Every structure is written in C-alpha cells, then in structure tokens.
C-alpha cells in the first residue's frame, strides 16, 4: 500500500480521493477456519484500509481535506452466511470507516463506505456454492456499483448501498 500511494503521488501529485477497494473472500470460513485463513482475510479486508490511512491521513489533515472510499460489503452490515472470516472482517472495515468519519470530519476528512451485495466479478464467481445461492440472482454489474458510488460522492452520503434492498435488510 505504501508503494502504491508513493507511486501515485510521484506520477499524479497529491491524492484527493482514495478508493480503498481491498477484499478477499477467505473461502468457506466457518467458526473453525484455521488461523492462517483468518489472518490473511484480516490483513486484506481490514489492514489494507488502515495502512492506506497511515500514508494519506497526515497530509489530508494538514491541508484540511481528503476523501476516502472504503469498500466494505453488505456483509459488513449484515452477515454473510457460510463465511465467518469475510463477514467479520467486512464488519471491521465498515466500523473503521465509521470511526474515521466520526473522528476526522471536523478536520476535512470525508469518508464514504460502499456496501454492495453480490457484484459480477471473479470474487463472486469463485465464491463457491453458498455465494452463488445467496448472491447470484441479485448480483449487479461493476458499472452499477460505480454509478452508485458517483451518486453517493455527489450527495455526500457516508453509507452507499448499490443494492437498495440492503437498506431494508439492515433496518
């Protein structure tokens, strides 16, 4: 993450908006998933966001503005049955985004947390039977997620839900 941000700054100048789109499924993670699966899922689904903010936040606070987009998941608001590792770490990613927004909004940090349900990507295709049963029929295209994100950015919405039904589930 440090190298990515350094390269982006070198090539483009300062970063105004950072889309922290880290995520892996972690396989079928029941409560007894082995420690290495839990650790890898934690490293990617949570710590990638933390590491990005270590690099970005000091400069954003110094200049008084910056925008972070955290890709969590509907699983970060609800529960993704069949994969504890994914669900728990996506809850943590959403919580971290919420904490950042509450802690630094008064200093110019704008945080958006996008929580799609199924999206037709390789991640969904490789999610196995449970993911296909639960998500496949309602899955949307990545372009639809991007459109929801742009609308949320324009509206200043913290929680962006590309699948409108997730709002009802969350309530």
Tab-separated table of C-alpha atoms in Angstrom:
chain	number	residue	atom	x	y	z
A	1	UNK	CA	0.000	0.000	0.000
A	2	UNK	CA	2.866	2.358	0.855
A	3	UNK	CA	4.487	1.751	-2.532
A	4	UNK	CA	1.179	2.188	-4.394
A	5	UNK	CA	0.482	5.522	-2.720
A	6	UNK	CA	4.071	6.717	-3.226
A	7	UNK	CA	3.918	5.807	-6.926
A	8	UNK	CA	0.549	7.542	-7.347
A	9	UNK	CA	1.886	10.692	-5.682
A	10	UNK	CA	5.003	10.652	-7.829
A	11	UNK	CA	3.013	10.199	-11.030
A	12	UNK	CA	-0.111	12.256	-10.296
A	13	UNK	CA	0.757	14.595	-7.444
A	14	UNK	CA	-1.207	14.653	-4.214
A	15	UNK	CA	-4.122	12.280	-3.827
A	16	UNK	CA	-7.563	13.843	-3.349
A	17	UNK	CA	-9.723	10.698	-3.376
A	18	UNK	CA	-8.517	7.258	-2.436
A	19	UNK	CA	-10.683	4.229	-3.177
A	20	UNK	CA	-9.654	1.542	-0.739
A	21	UNK	CA	-11.107	-1.453	-2.512
A	22	UNK	CA	-9.405	-4.277	-0.653
A	23	UNK	CA	-11.127	-7.584	-0.290
A	24	UNK	CA	-10.797	-11.328	-0.415
A	25	UNK	CA	-13.419	-13.904	0.346
A	26	UNK	CA	-11.379	-16.166	2.562
A	27	UNK	CA	-13.110	-19.280	1.316
A	28	UNK	CA	-15.743	-21.147	3.241
A	29	UNK	CA	-14.833	-19.802	6.661
A	30	UNK	CA	-16.781	-21.414	9.428
A	31	UNK	CA	-16.013	-20.534	13.021
A	32	UNK	CA	-13.301	-23.198	12.936
A	33	UNK	CA	-11.456	-21.692	9.946
A	34	UNK	CA	-7.706	-22.057	10.519
A	35	UNK	CA	-5.701	-19.143	11.868
A	36	UNK	CA	-3.847	-18.503	8.584
A	37	UNK	CA	-7.187	-18.000	6.772
A	38	UNK	CA	-8.398	-15.610	9.475
A	39	UNK	CA	-5.076	-13.727	9.404
A	40	UNK	CA	-4.919	-13.344	5.637
A	41	UNK	CA	-8.538	-12.198	5.477
A	42	UNK	CA	-7.891	-9.692	8.290
A	43	UNK	CA	-4.736	-8.397	6.571
A	44	UNK	CA	-6.504	-7.745	3.266
A	45	UNK	CA	-10.039	-6.808	4.330
A	46	UNK	CA	-9.104	-4.558	7.251
A	47	UNK	CA	-5.427	-3.735	7.472
A	48	UNK	CA	-5.167	-2.549	3.853
A	49	UNK	CA	-7.512	0.321	4.816
A	50	UNK	CA	-5.538	1.045	7.994
A	51	UNK	CA	-2.244	1.085	6.114
A	52	UNK	CA	-3.636	3.388	3.436
A	53	UNK	CA	-4.769	5.867	6.066
A	54	UNK	CA	-1.344	5.818	7.726
A	55	UNK	CA	0.037	7.125	4.445
A	56	UNK	CA	-2.766	9.508	3.479
A	57	UNK	CA	-4.234	10.938	6.667
A	58	UNK	CA	-1.345	13.135	7.875
A	59	UNK	CA	-1.224	15.115	4.618
A	60	UNK	CA	-5.013	15.255	4.324
A	61	UNK	CA	-5.307	16.650	7.843
A	62	UNK	CA	-2.512	19.125	7.216
A	63	UNK	CA	-4.189	20.528	4.122
A	64	UNK	CA	-7.708	20.231	5.564
A	65	UNK	CA	-9.299	17.903	3.023
A	66	UNK	CA	-9.215	14.410	1.589
A	67	UNK	CA	-11.738	11.781	0.607
A	68	UNK	CA	-11.602	8.105	1.443
A	69	UNK	CA	-13.882	5.486	-0.095
A	70	UNK	CA	-13.845	2.192	1.792
A	71	UNK	CA	-15.293	-0.793	0.000
A	72	UNK	CA	-16.804	-2.918	2.726
A	73	UNK	CA	-19.728	-5.090	1.698
A	74	UNK	CA	-23.342	-5.684	2.553
A	75	UNK	CA	-21.731	-8.441	4.634
A	76	UNK	CA	-20.236	-5.633	6.712
A	77	UNK	CA	-23.713	-4.511	7.720
A	78	UNK	CA	-25.496	-7.840	7.704
A	79	UNK	CA	-23.959	-11.300	7.902
A	80	UNK	CA	-22.655	-13.422	5.066
A	81	UNK	CA	-23.713	-16.927	5.971
A	82	UNK	CA	-21.103	-19.567	5.268
A	83	UNK	CA	-18.039	-17.379	5.684
A	84	UNK	CA	-17.279	-16.015	9.124
A	85	UNK	CA	-13.889	-14.690	8.027
A	86	UNK	CA	-15.382	-12.500	5.309
A	87	UNK	CA	-18.354	-11.289	7.304
A	88	UNK	CA	-16.397	-10.422	10.443
A	89	UNK	CA	-13.629	-8.589	8.611
A	90	UNK	CA	-16.069	-6.639	6.448
A	91	UNK	CA	-17.880	-5.566	9.624
A	92	UNK	CA	-14.498	-4.330	10.857
A	93	UNK	CA	-13.856	-2.432	7.610
A	94	UNK	CA	-17.244	-0.688	7.873
A	95	UNK	CA	-16.575	0.097	11.529
A	96	UNK	CA	-13.156	1.555	10.723
A	97	UNK	CA	-14.680	3.797	8.040
A	98	UNK	CA	-17.338	4.937	10.504
A	99	UNK	CA	-14.689	5.660	13.142
A	100	UNK	CA	-12.597	7.680	10.706
A	101	UNK	CA	-15.634	9.722	9.651
A	102	UNK	CA	-16.640	10.450	13.240
A	103	UNK	CA	-13.101	11.245	14.350
A	104	UNK	CA	-11.852	13.422	11.492
A	105	UNK	CA	-14.853	15.004	9.732
A	106	UNK	CA	-14.248	18.286	11.574
A	107	UNK	CA	-10.722	18.322	10.104
A	108	UNK	CA	-11.828	17.919	6.479
A	109	UNK	CA	-11.791	14.165	6.017
A	110	UNK	CA	-14.757	12.895	4.020
A	111	UNK	CA	-15.395	9.172	4.260
A	112	UNK	CA	-17.742	7.061	2.179
A	113	UNK	CA	-18.370	3.383	2.825
A	114	UNK	CA	-19.766	1.444	-0.091
A	115	UNK	CA	-21.502	-1.826	0.750
A	116	UNK	CA	-22.620	-3.757	-2.319
A	117	UNK	CA	-24.130	-7.194	-2.120
A	118	UNK	CA	-23.215	-9.538	-4.979
A	119	UNK	CA	-21.263	-7.991	-7.841
A	120	UNK	CA	-20.495	-9.928	-11.010
A	121	UNK	CA	-16.748	-10.186	-10.548
A	122	UNK	CA	-14.262	-13.026	-10.266
A	123	UNK	CA	-14.678	-12.853	-6.491
A	124	UNK	CA	-18.354	-13.797	-6.784
A	125	UNK	CA	-17.655	-16.382	-9.470
A	126	UNK	CA	-15.104	-18.057	-7.188
A	127	UNK	CA	-17.222	-17.856	-4.022
A	128	UNK	CA	-18.489	-21.401	-4.313
A	129	UNK	CA	-21.954	-22.789	-3.887
A	130	UNK	CA	-23.027	-20.703	-0.894
A	131	UNK	CA	-22.129	-17.421	-2.562
A	132	UNK	CA	-23.888	-18.379	-5.742
A	133	UNK	CA	-27.045	-19.464	-3.953
A	134	UNK	CA	-27.189	-16.349	-1.774
A	135	UNK	CA	-25.931	-13.697	-4.192
A	136	UNK	CA	-26.031	-14.755	-7.832
A	137	UNK	CA	-29.636	-13.850	-8.664
A	138	UNK	CA	-29.366	-10.338	-7.207
A	139	UNK	CA	-25.826	-9.674	-8.442
A	140	UNK	CA	-25.199	-6.441	-10.317
A	141	UNK	CA	-22.518	-5.334	-12.742
A	142	UNK	CA	-19.420	-3.453	-11.514
A	143	UNK	CA	-20.567	-0.437	-13.545
A	144	UNK	CA	-23.714	-0.240	-11.414
A	145	UNK	CA	-21.576	-0.120	-8.284
A	146	UNK	CA	-19.523	2.690	-9.840
A	147	UNK	CA	-22.704	4.635	-10.665
A	148	UNK	CA	-23.940	4.259	-7.072
A	149	UNK	CA	-20.554	5.420	-5.806
A	150	UNK	CA	-20.567	8.521	-8.005
A	151	UNK	CA	-24.076	9.386	-6.823
A	152	UNK	CA	-23.021	8.881	-3.196
A	153	UNK	CA	-19.927	11.037	-3.646
A	154	UNK	CA	-22.033	13.821	-5.169
A	155	UNK	CA	-24.630	13.591	-2.386
A	156	UNK	CA	-22.059	13.355	0.417
A	157	UNK	CA	-23.509	10.061	1.628
A	158	UNK	CA	-21.472	8.053	4.133
A	159	UNK	CA	-23.159	4.700	3.590
A	160	UNK	CA	-23.574	3.894	-0.097
A	161	UNK	CA	-25.790	0.919	-0.897
A	162	UNK	CA	-25.772	-0.088	-4.579
A	163	UNK	CA	-28.435	-2.702	-3.760
A	164	UNK	CA	-31.347	-0.660	-2.345
A	165	UNK	CA	-32.814	-3.724	-0.622
A	166	UNK	CA	-29.784	-3.836	1.713
A	167	UNK	CA	-31.163	-0.764	3.491
A	168	UNK	CA	-34.301	-2.686	4.424
A	169	UNK	CA	-32.316	-5.732	5.500
A	170	UNK	CA	-30.081	-3.527	7.654
A	171	UNK	CA	-33.071	-1.897	9.337
